[in-house]
C-alpha angles and dihedrals in degrees: 000000000000148000133231136184124204115190133196095015118170108253111256142097116302134188119215131202133185122198127164111230094003120199097230092201097066090051088061090061110093094207091058094046091050090053092047093056090091087068098046129114110228126216135177116217116199127202107282086359134137133208138181120202133177110227121199119228112256107227126224089243087058091050092048091047092049092044091053092046093051090049094243 
């Protein structure tokens, strides 16, 4: 488990993912990110607002499945 704080975010809608030992290169691939959106935790940040969300850990099996589905 962990905790993160992001300050001065532009108001808007965000998708959050949590993965242990992430392969950062795969996250640069827009097809992978698009496919991962089904596993995202969504949060809306209002101007001067705060939000707390619990984000489930995305397992290696989920990453592998999405990678295969995206043809990567």
